[in-house]
Amino acid sequence: MVIKVFVATSSGSTAIKKKQQEVVGFLEANKIDFQQMDIAGDEDNRKWMRENVPGEKKPQNGIPLPPQIFNEEQYCGDFESFFSAKEENIIYSFLGLAPPPGTKESEKSEATGETEAHTEDKADEGTNEEAQSAQSPSEDQQESKEEHTESEKEEKQEEGEKNQEEGEEKQEEGEEKEEVKEEEES
């Protein structure tokens, strides 16, 4: 099974770039095999991704943004789903993979008596549950999403305040130049 992460290598959005880097970095750090599928340079990848993201996961405009994560042909989720699974230490079940021995997730499955085959069967069921939970997210998922959204808002607000300060400085410089000019003229 190969995890496919659909990314846009030439995205102009820093938010999308950060999300893509977080997903790819996490998979690399945990030695999870995956393929990056570029939607910016390959029209077939873009078309396939857009057609295979479930309707309930598409934004209002109907065009899902990267990163989007699949296990072969099976849709796993978008960045928000990935982020929630990571926070809840259920990333392997999110990806439809058996957790490696010694991980918190494998300890959970051993404690509940699940076998790897049972886990794989549940992965198929999990996709249906994810679709249902996508419509009504758990409190933890909602809190995680709200925290993530809040941090993005804070970043944008800080950037806006910085831009406003720069604008005010430029305005002050302009006013000073006008005063100097008026003094020189009189």
Short mmCIF file of N, CA, C and O in Angstrom, two decimals, residues 59-149:
data_model
loop_
_atom_site.label_atom_id
_atom_site.label_comp_id
_atom_site.label_asym_id
_atom_site.label_seq_id
_atom_site.Cartn_x
_atom_site.Cartn_y
_atom_site.Cartn_z
N PRO A 59 -14.53 21.92 -0.62
CA PRO A 59 -14.99 23.24 -0.15
C PRO A 59 -16.17 23.73 -0.97
O PRO A 59 -16.56 23.11 -1.96
N GLN A 60 -16.72 24.86 -0.57
CA GLN A 60 -17.92 25.38 -1.24
C GLN A 60 -17.72 25.59 -2.72
O GLN A 60 -18.62 25.36 -3.51
N ASN A 61 -16.51 26.00 -3.14
CA ASN A 61 -16.28 26.23 -4.56
C ASN A 61 -16.08 24.93 -5.33
O ASN A 61 -15.95 24.94 -6.55
N GLY A 62 -16.01 23.80 -4.61
CA GLY A 62 -15.92 22.50 -5.25
C GLY A 62 -14.52 22.07 -5.62
O GLY A 62 -14.32 20.97 -6.13
N ILE A 63 -13.51 22.90 -5.38
CA ILE A 63 -12.14 22.57 -5.75
C ILE A 63 -11.32 22.33 -4.49
O ILE A 63 -10.98 23.27 -3.77
N PRO A 64 -10.99 21.06 -4.20
CA PRO A 64 -10.20 20.77 -3.00
C PRO A 64 -8.76 21.26 -3.17
O PRO A 64 -8.17 21.13 -4.22
N LEU A 65 -8.22 21.82 -2.10
CA LEU A 65 -6.85 22.33 -2.12
C LEU A 65 -5.89 21.30 -1.53
O LEU A 65 -6.28 20.51 -0.68
N PRO A 66 -4.64 21.31 -1.96
CA PRO A 66 -3.66 20.41 -1.38
C PRO A 66 -3.29 20.86 0.02
O PRO A 66 -3.50 22.02 0.34
N PRO A 67 -2.77 20.00 0.85
CA PRO A 67 -2.51 18.59 0.57
C PRO A 67 -3.76 17.73 0.77
O PRO A 67 -4.57 18.00 1.66
N GLN A 68 -3.91 16.73 -0.09
CA GLN A 68 -4.95 15.72 0.03
C GLN A 68 -4.22 14.38 0.12
O GLN A 68 -3.25 14.15 -0.60
N ILE A 69 -4.69 13.50 1.00
CA ILE A 69 -3.97 12.26 1.29
C ILE A 69 -4.82 11.05 0.94
O ILE A 69 -5.99 10.98 1.31
N PHE A 70 -4.19 10.11 0.22
CA PHE A 70 -4.85 8.87 -0.19
C PHE A 70 -3.96 7.69 0.17
O PHE A 70 -2.74 7.81 0.20
N ASN A 71 -4.59 6.53 0.42
CA ASN A 71 -3.88 5.26 0.52
C ASN A 71 -4.28 4.50 -0.72
O ASN A 71 -5.39 4.00 -0.81
N GLU A 72 -3.37 4.46 -1.71
CA GLU A 72 -3.67 3.96 -3.06
C GLU A 72 -4.85 4.76 -3.60
O GLU A 72 -4.74 5.94 -3.80
N GLU A 73 -6.01 4.11 -3.80
CA GLU A 73 -7.19 4.79 -4.34
C GLU A 73 -8.13 5.27 -3.23
O GLU A 73 -9.10 5.97 -3.49
N GLN A 74 -7.85 4.86 -1.99
CA GLN A 74 -8.72 5.13 -0.84
C GLN A 74 -8.43 6.52 -0.27
O GLN A 74 -7.30 6.81 0.11
N TYR A 75 -9.45 7.37 -0.17
CA TYR A 75 -9.27 8.71 0.38
C TYR A 75 -9.08 8.64 1.88
O TYR A 75 -9.86 8.01 2.60
N CYS A 76 -8.01 9.27 2.39
CA CYS A 76 -7.74 9.32 3.83
C CYS A 76 -8.26 10.63 4.41
O CYS A 76 -8.95 10.62 5.43
N GLY A 77 -7.90 11.77 3.77
CA GLY A 77 -8.38 13.03 4.28
C GLY A 77 -7.53 14.20 3.81
O GLY A 77 -6.57 14.05 3.06
N ASP A 78 -7.92 15.39 4.30
CA ASP A 78 -7.21 16.62 3.97
C ASP A 78 -6.29 16.98 5.14
O ASP A 78 -6.10 16.17 6.05
N PHE A 79 -5.73 18.17 5.13
CA PHE A 79 -4.79 18.56 6.18
C PHE A 79 -5.45 18.58 7.54
O PHE A 79 -4.86 18.13 8.53
N GLU A 80 -6.67 19.11 7.64
CA GLU A 80 -7.33 19.20 8.93
C GLU A 80 -7.56 17.81 9.53
O GLU A 80 -7.35 17.61 10.73
N SER A 81 -7.96 16.85 8.70
CA SER A 81 -8.15 15.48 9.17
C SER A 81 -6.82 14.88 9.61
O SER A 81 -6.74 14.20 10.64
N PHE A 82 -5.78 15.12 8.82
CA PHE A 82 -4.44 14.63 9.15
C PHE A 82 -3.98 15.21 10.49
O PHE A 82 -3.49 14.50 11.36
N PHE A 83 -4.16 16.52 10.65
CA PHE A 83 -3.75 17.22 11.86
C PHE A 83 -4.46 16.63 13.08
O PHE A 83 -3.84 16.37 14.11
N SER A 84 -5.77 16.40 12.96
CA SER A 84 -6.54 15.83 14.07
C SER A 84 -6.05 14.43 14.42
O SER A 84 -5.87 14.10 15.59
N ALA A 85 -5.81 13.61 13.38
CA ALA A 85 -5.34 12.24 13.62
C ALA A 85 -3.96 12.25 14.29
O ALA A 85 -3.69 11.43 15.17
N LYS A 86 -3.13 13.18 13.87
CA LYS A 86 -1.79 13.29 14.46
C LYS A 86 -1.90 13.68 15.94
O LYS A 86 -1.23 13.10 16.79
N GLU A 87 -2.76 14.64 16.24
CA GLU A 87 -2.94 15.09 17.61
C GLU A 87 -3.51 13.98 18.50
O GLU A 87 -3.21 13.92 19.68
N GLU A 88 -4.34 13.11 17.93
CA GLU A 88 -4.98 12.05 18.69
C GLU A 88 -4.17 10.75 18.68
O GLU A 88 -4.63 9.74 19.20
N ASN A 89 -2.96 10.80 18.06
CA ASN A 89 -2.10 9.62 17.95
C ASN A 89 -2.78 8.44 17.27
O ASN A 89 -2.64 7.29 17.70
N ILE A 90 -3.54 8.73 16.21
CA ILE A 90 -4.19 7.66 15.44
C ILE A 90 -3.84 7.79 13.96
O ILE A 90 -4.63 7.48 13.08
N ILE A 91 -2.62 8.26 13.68
CA ILE A 91 -2.22 8.55 12.31
C ILE A 91 -2.19 7.30 11.45
O ILE A 91 -2.54 7.35 10.27
N TYR A 92 -1.78 6.15 12.01
CA TYR A 92 -1.71 4.94 11.20
C TYR A 92 -3.10 4.47 10.78
O TYR A 92 -3.31 4.06 9.64
N SER A 93 -4.05 4.51 11.69
CA SER A 93 -5.41 4.12 11.29
C SER A 93 -5.99 5.14 10.32
O SER A 93 -6.72 4.79 9.40
N PHE A 94 -5.65 6.43 10.48
CA PHE A 94 -6.08 7.46 9.53
C PHE A 94 -5.56 7.13 8.13
O PHE A 94 -6.28 7.28 7.15
N LEU A 95 -4.31 6.67 8.06
CA LEU A 95 -3.71 6.34 6.77
C LEU A 95 -4.09 4.95 6.28
O LEU A 95 -3.73 4.57 5.17
N GLY A 96 -4.80 4.19 7.10
CA GLY A 96 -5.19 2.84 6.71
C GLY A 96 -4.03 1.86 6.78
O GLY A 96 -3.98 0.88 6.04
N LEU A 97 -3.09 2.12 7.69
CA LEU A 97 -1.91 1.27 7.85
C LEU A 97 -1.93 0.62 9.23
O LEU A 97 -2.49 1.17 10.17
N ALA A 98 -1.28 -0.55 9.32
CA ALA A 98 -1.12 -1.18 10.62
C ALA A 98 -0.02 -0.43 11.37
O ALA A 98 1.04 -0.16 10.80
N PRO A 99 -0.26 -0.07 12.63
CA PRO A 99 0.77 0.67 13.37
C PRO A 99 1.97 -0.21 13.67
O PRO A 99 1.82 -1.39 13.93
N PRO A 100 3.18 0.35 13.59
CA PRO A 100 4.37 -0.45 13.91
C PRO A 100 4.40 -0.79 15.40
O PRO A 100 3.87 -0.05 16.21
N PRO A 101 5.03 -1.90 15.73
CA PRO A 101 5.12 -2.29 17.15
C PRO A 101 5.83 -1.22 17.97
O PRO A 101 6.76 -0.58 17.49
N GLY A 102 5.35 -1.01 19.18
CA GLY A 102 5.99 -0.07 20.08
C GLY A 102 5.43 1.34 20.01
O GLY A 102 5.84 2.19 20.77
N THR A 103 4.50 1.60 19.09
CA THR A 103 3.90 2.93 19.03
C THR A 103 2.68 2.97 19.93
O THR A 103 2.11 1.93 20.27
N LYS A 104 2.29 4.17 20.32
CA LYS A 104 1.10 4.32 21.17
C LYS A 104 -0.12 3.71 20.50
O LYS A 104 -0.96 3.10 21.13
N GLU A 105 -0.18 3.90 19.19
CA GLU A 105 -1.34 3.40 18.45
C GLU A 105 -1.38 1.87 18.45
O GLU A 105 -2.44 1.28 18.57
N SER A 106 -0.21 1.21 18.33
CA SER A 106 -0.18 -0.25 18.35
C SER A 106 -0.53 -0.76 19.74
O SER A 106 -1.18 -1.80 19.88
N GLU A 107 -0.12 -0.03 20.78
CA GLU A 107 -0.47 -0.42 22.14
C GLU A 107 -1.97 -0.35 22.35
O GLU A 107 -2.55 -1.21 23.00
N LYS A 108 -2.61 0.67 21.75
CA LYS A 108 -4.07 0.79 21.86
C LYS A 108 -4.75 -0.40 21.20
O LYS A 108 -5.68 -0.98 21.74
N SER A 109 -4.28 -0.79 19.99
CA SER A 109 -4.92 -1.89 19.27
C SER A 109 -4.67 -3.21 19.98
O SER A 109 -5.53 -4.08 20.00
N GLU A 110 -3.47 -3.38 20.59
CA GLU A 110 -3.20 -4.60 21.35
C GLU A 110 -4.08 -4.67 22.59
O GLU A 110 -4.58 -5.71 22.94
N ALA A 111 -4.28 -3.54 23.23
CA ALA A 111 -5.10 -3.50 24.45
C ALA A 111 -6.55 -3.85 24.14
O ALA A 111 -7.22 -4.46 24.96
N THR A 112 -7.01 -3.50 22.96
CA THR A 112 -8.39 -3.81 22.60
C THR A 112 -8.50 -5.16 21.92
O THR A 112 -9.58 -5.59 21.56
N GLY A 113 -7.34 -5.84 21.71
CA GLY A 113 -7.36 -7.17 21.14
C GLY A 113 -7.51 -7.21 19.63
O GLY A 113 -7.83 -8.25 19.07
N GLU A 114 -7.28 -6.11 18.95
CA GLU A 114 -7.40 -6.10 17.49
C GLU A 114 -6.17 -6.76 16.88
O GLU A 114 -5.05 -6.56 17.34
N THR A 115 -6.38 -7.53 15.83
CA THR A 115 -5.26 -8.08 15.07
C THR A 115 -5.04 -7.20 13.86
O THR A 115 -5.86 -6.36 13.53
N GLU A 116 -3.91 -7.42 13.16
CA GLU A 116 -3.64 -6.60 11.98
C GLU A 116 -4.72 -6.78 10.93
O GLU A 116 -5.15 -5.84 10.30
N ALA A 117 -5.18 -8.02 10.73
CA ALA A 117 -6.23 -8.26 9.73
C ALA A 117 -7.50 -7.54 10.14
O ALA A 117 -8.18 -6.94 9.30
N HIS A 118 -7.82 -7.60 11.42
CA HIS A 118 -9.01 -6.92 11.92
C HIS A 118 -8.87 -5.41 11.73
O HIS A 118 -9.83 -4.73 11.36
N THR A 119 -7.66 -4.91 11.95
CA THR A 119 -7.40 -3.48 11.78
C THR A 119 -7.60 -3.08 10.32
O THR A 119 -8.18 -2.05 10.02
N GLU A 120 -7.14 -3.94 9.39
CA GLU A 120 -7.32 -3.64 7.96
C GLU A 120 -8.80 -3.63 7.60
O GLU A 120 -9.25 -2.79 6.83
N ASP A 121 -9.57 -4.60 8.15
CA ASP A 121 -11.01 -4.61 7.88
C ASP A 121 -11.65 -3.33 8.41
O ASP A 121 -12.50 -2.74 7.78
N LYS A 122 -11.21 -2.92 9.58
CA LYS A 122 -11.76 -1.71 10.18
C LYS A 122 -11.36 -0.46 9.40
O LYS A 122 -12.07 0.53 9.43
N ALA A 123 -10.22 -0.53 8.69
CA ALA A 123 -9.79 0.63 7.90
C ALA A 123 -10.82 0.94 6.83
O ALA A 123 -11.13 2.10 6.56
N ASP A 124 -11.37 -0.13 6.22
CA ASP A 124 -12.41 0.09 5.22
C ASP A 124 -13.66 0.69 5.87
O ASP A 124 -14.26 1.61 5.34
N GLU A 125 -14.02 0.17 7.04
CA GLU A 125 -15.17 0.72 7.75
C GLU A 125 -14.86 2.14 8.22
O GLU A 125 -15.73 2.99 8.24
N GLY A 126 -13.61 2.37 8.59
CA GLY A 126 -13.19 3.67 9.10
C GLY A 126 -13.42 4.77 8.10
O GLY A 126 -13.71 5.91 8.46
N THR A 127 -13.30 4.45 6.83
CA THR A 127 -13.52 5.47 5.81
C THR A 127 -14.98 5.94 5.85
O THR A 127 -15.25 7.13 5.75
N ASN A 128 -15.89 5.00 6.02
CA ASN A 128 -17.30 5.38 6.13
C ASN A 128 -17.53 6.19 7.40
O ASN A 128 -18.28 7.16 7.40
N GLU A 129 -16.88 5.77 8.49
CA GLU A 129 -17.02 6.51 9.74
C GLU A 129 -16.43 7.90 9.61
O GLU A 129 -16.98 8.86 10.13
N GLU A 130 -15.29 8.01 8.87
CA GLU A 130 -14.69 9.33 8.65
C GLU A 130 -15.64 10.23 7.89
O GLU A 130 -15.75 11.41 8.18
N ALA A 131 -16.32 9.65 6.91
CA ALA A 131 -17.26 10.45 6.13
C ALA A 131 -18.38 10.96 7.03
O ALA A 131 -18.79 12.11 6.94
N GLN A 132 -18.84 10.07 7.95
CA GLN A 132 -19.88 10.50 8.87
C GLN A 132 -19.33 11.51 9.86
O GLN A 132 -19.97 12.51 10.17
N SER A 133 -18.12 11.24 10.37
CA SER A 133 -17.56 12.17 11.35
C SER A 133 -17.17 13.48 10.71
O SER A 133 -17.07 14.49 11.38
N ALA A 134 -16.94 13.47 9.40
CA ALA A 134 -16.63 14.73 8.70
C ALA A 134 -17.84 15.65 8.76
O ALA A 134 -17.71 16.87 8.79
N GLN A 135 -19.03 15.03 8.81
CA GLN A 135 -20.24 15.83 8.88
C GLN A 135 -20.49 16.30 10.32
O GLN A 135 -21.02 17.38 10.53
N SER A 136 -20.08 15.47 11.30
CA SER A 136 -20.25 15.87 12.69
C SER A 136 -18.97 15.53 13.43
O SER A 136 -18.83 14.47 14.01
N PRO A 137 -17.97 16.45 13.40
CA PRO A 137 -16.67 16.17 14.02
C PRO A 137 -16.77 16.05 15.53
O PRO A 137 -17.63 16.64 16.17
N SER A 138 -15.87 15.22 16.10
CA SER A 138 -15.83 15.06 17.55
C SER A 138 -15.39 16.37 18.19
O SER A 138 -14.88 17.26 17.53
N GLU A 139 -15.57 16.45 19.50
CA GLU A 139 -15.18 17.67 20.21
C GLU A 139 -13.69 17.92 20.07
O GLU A 139 -13.27 19.05 19.86
N ASP A 140 -12.88 16.84 20.19
CA ASP A 140 -11.42 16.99 20.05
C ASP A 140 -11.06 17.50 18.67
O ASP A 140 -10.22 18.37 18.53
N GLN A 141 -11.70 16.92 17.63
CA GLN A 141 -11.41 17.37 16.27
C GLN A 141 -11.81 18.82 16.10
O GLN A 141 -11.10 19.60 15.48
N GLN A 142 -12.97 19.19 16.65
CA GLN A 142 -13.45 20.56 16.52
C GLN A 142 -12.51 21.52 17.23
O GLN A 142 -12.15 22.56 16.69
N GLU A 143 -12.08 21.15 18.46
CA GLU A 143 -11.15 22.00 19.20
C GLU A 143 -9.84 22.14 18.45
O GLU A 143 -9.30 23.23 18.35
N SER A 144 -9.34 21.03 17.92
CA SER A 144 -8.08 21.06 17.19
C SER A 144 -8.19 21.94 15.96
O SER A 144 -7.30 22.74 15.68
N LYS A 145 -9.30 21.80 15.25
CA LYS A 145 -9.51 22.61 14.05
C LYS A 145 -9.64 24.09 14.43
O LYS A 145 -9.09 24.96 13.78
N GLU A 146 -10.35 24.37 15.54
CA GLU A 146 -10.52 25.75 15.99
C GLU A 146 -9.18 26.35 16.40
O GLU A 146 -8.88 27.50 16.08
N GLU A 147 -8.35 25.56 17.11
CA GLU A 147 -7.03 26.05 17.51
C GLU A 147 -6.19 26.37 16.29
O GLU A 147 -5.51 27.37 16.23
N HIS A 148 -6.24 25.46 15.29
CA HIS A 148 -5.46 25.65 14.06
C HIS A 148 -5.96 26.89 13.33
O HIS A 148 -5.16 27.71 12.88
N THR A 149 -7.27 27.05 13.23
CA THR A 149 -7.85 28.21 12.56
C THR A 149 -7.50 29.48 13.33
O THR A 149 -7.18 30.50 12.72
#
